[in-house]
Short mmCIF file of C-alpha atoms in Angstrom, two decimals:
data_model
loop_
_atom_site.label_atom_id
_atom_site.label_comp_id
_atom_site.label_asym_id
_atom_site.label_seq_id
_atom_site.Cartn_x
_atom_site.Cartn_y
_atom_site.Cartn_z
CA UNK P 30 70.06 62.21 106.04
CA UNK P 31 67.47 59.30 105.64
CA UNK P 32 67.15 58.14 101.98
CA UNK P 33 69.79 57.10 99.67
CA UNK P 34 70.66 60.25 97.36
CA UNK P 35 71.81 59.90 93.81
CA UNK P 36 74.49 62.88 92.55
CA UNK P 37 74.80 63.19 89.37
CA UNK P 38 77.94 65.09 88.05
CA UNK P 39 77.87 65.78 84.41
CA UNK P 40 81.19 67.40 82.99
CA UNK P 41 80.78 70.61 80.82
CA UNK P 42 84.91 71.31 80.61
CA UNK P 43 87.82 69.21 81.59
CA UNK P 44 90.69 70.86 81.98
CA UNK P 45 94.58 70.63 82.83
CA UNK P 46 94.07 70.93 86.74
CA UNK P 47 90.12 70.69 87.24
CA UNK P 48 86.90 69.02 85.80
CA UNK P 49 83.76 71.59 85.95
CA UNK P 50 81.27 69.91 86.18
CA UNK P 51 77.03 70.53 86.90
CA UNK P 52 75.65 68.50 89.90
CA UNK P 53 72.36 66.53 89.72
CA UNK P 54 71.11 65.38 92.97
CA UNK P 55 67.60 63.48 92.52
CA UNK P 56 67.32 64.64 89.30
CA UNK P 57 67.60 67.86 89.65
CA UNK P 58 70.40 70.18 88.11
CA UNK P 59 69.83 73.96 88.58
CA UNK P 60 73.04 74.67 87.07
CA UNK P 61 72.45 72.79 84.25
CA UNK P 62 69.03 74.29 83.75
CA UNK P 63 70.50 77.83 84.10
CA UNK P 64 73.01 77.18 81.53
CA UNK P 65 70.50 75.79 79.08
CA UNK P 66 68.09 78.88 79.57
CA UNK P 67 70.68 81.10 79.15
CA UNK P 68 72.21 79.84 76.03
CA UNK P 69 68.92 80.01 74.41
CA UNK P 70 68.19 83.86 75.59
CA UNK P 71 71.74 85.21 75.35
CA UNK P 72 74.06 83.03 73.96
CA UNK P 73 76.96 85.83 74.06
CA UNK P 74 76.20 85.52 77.89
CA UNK P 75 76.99 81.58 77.72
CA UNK P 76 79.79 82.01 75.47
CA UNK P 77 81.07 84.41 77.56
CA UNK P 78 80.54 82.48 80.80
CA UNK P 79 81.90 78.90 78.83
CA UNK P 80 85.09 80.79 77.95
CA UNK P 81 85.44 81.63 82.11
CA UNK P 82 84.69 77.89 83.24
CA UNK P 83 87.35 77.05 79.97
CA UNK P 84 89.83 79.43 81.73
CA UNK P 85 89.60 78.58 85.59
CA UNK P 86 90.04 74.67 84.80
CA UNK P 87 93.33 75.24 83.21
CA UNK P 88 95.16 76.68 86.60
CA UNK P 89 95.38 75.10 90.32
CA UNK P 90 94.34 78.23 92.18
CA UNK P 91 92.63 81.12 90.35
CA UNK P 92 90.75 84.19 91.37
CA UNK P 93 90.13 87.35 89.61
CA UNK P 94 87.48 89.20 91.28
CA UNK P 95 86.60 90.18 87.53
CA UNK P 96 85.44 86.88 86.52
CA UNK P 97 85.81 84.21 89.31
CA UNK P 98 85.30 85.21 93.35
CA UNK P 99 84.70 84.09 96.33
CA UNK P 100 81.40 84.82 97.56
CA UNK P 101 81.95 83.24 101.20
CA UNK P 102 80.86 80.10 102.64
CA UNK P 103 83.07 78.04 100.06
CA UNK P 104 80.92 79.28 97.42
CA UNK P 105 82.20 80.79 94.20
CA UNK P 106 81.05 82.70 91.01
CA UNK P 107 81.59 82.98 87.71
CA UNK P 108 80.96 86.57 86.59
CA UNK P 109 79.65 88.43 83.60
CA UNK P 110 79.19 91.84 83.72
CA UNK P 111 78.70 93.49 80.35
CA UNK P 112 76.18 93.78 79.46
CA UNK P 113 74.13 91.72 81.64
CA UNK P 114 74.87 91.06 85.06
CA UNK P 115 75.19 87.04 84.94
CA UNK P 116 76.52 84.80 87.66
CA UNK P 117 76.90 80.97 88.00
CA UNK P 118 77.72 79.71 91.52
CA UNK P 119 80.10 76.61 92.15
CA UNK P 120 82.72 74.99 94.59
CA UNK P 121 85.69 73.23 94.91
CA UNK P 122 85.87 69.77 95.76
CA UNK P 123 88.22 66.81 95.89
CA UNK P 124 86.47 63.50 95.00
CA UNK P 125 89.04 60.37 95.48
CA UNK P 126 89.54 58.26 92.60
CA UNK P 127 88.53 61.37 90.32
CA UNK P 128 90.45 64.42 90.92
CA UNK P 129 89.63 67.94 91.54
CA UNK P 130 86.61 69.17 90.62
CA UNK P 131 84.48 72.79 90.75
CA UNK P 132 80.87 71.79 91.10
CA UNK P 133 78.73 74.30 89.71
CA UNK P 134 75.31 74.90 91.74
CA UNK P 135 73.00 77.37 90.02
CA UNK P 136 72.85 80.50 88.15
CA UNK P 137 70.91 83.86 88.25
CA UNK P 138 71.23 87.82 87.62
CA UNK P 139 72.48 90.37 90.10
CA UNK P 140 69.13 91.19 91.09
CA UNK P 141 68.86 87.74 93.19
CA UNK P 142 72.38 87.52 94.24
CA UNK P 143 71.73 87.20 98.08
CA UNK P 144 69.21 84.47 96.75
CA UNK P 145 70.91 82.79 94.23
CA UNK P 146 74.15 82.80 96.95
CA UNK P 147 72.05 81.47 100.08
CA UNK P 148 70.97 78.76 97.26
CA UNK P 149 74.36 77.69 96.54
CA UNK P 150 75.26 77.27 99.95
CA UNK P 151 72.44 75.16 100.86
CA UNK P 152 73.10 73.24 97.79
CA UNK P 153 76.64 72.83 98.71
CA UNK P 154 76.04 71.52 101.90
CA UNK P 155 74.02 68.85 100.99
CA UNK P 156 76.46 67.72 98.68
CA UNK P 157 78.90 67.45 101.58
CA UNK P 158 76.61 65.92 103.75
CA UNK P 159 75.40 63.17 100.45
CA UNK P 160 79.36 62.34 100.04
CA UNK P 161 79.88 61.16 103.39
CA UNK P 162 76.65 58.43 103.51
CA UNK P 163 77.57 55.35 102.14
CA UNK P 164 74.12 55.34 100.57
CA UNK P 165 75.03 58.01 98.35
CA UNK P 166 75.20 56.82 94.58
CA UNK P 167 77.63 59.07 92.23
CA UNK P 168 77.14 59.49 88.20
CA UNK P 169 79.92 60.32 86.36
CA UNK P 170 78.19 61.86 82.64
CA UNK P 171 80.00 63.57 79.98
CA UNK P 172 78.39 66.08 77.82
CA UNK P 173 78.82 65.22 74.09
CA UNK P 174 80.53 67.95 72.19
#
């Protein structure tokens, strides 16, 4: 890694046992501009997917291959099936001096899983590899309710 990198994590639920949060780096959020598109086109598909995120924060360990799985390589979705086919991608992650976290990456439609999954990954491990570099700049934001 050769420039500083600046991560931006803005909280969309805090709850009992983890903040969810969408990550920024350099300004850019896929998440974040998933979640935006897709209240705007479906917003029974972001309620549906807000009252997931809502649900996973409140318990330590969680998965329901229903509505939250692991898709492999430390990468996990939130899922919603009826009617549409709607995933958002995250992982878990431990930052010190702020608690547990799951990190959400991006977001897509069954059709680009394999995509939207390799994405994730990719995304992920830049994160890692950002955390460690003592470079790195973190953003803590809040969305406003």
């Amino acid at each position: 890694m050769k420039k500083s990198v600046e991560i931006v994590l803005t909280t969309i639920h805090l709850g009992s046992q983890r903040e969810v949060a969408t990550l920024a780096i350099d300004g850019k959020d896929p998440a974040a501009k998933f979640l935006t598109q897709l209240k705007k086109k479906d917003a029974n598909a972001y309620d549906s997917l807000q009252t997931r995120i809502r649900t996973i924060a409140e318990y330590e360990h969680y998965q329901d291959e229903q509505t939250f799985k692991s898709v492999g390589g430390g990468i996990y979705e939130f899922k919603r099936n009826n009617p549409k086919l709607i995933r958002l991608y995250a992982f878990y992650d431990e930052i010190e001096g702020e608690g547990q976290w799951i990190i959400c990456t991006n977001g897509g439609d069954k059709t680009h899983q394999q995509q939207d999954i390799a994405k994730a990954k990719a995304i992920r491990k830049f994160y890692l590899e950002a955390k460690k570099q003592d470079d790195t700049t973190f953003i803590f934001e809040h969305l406003q309710s």
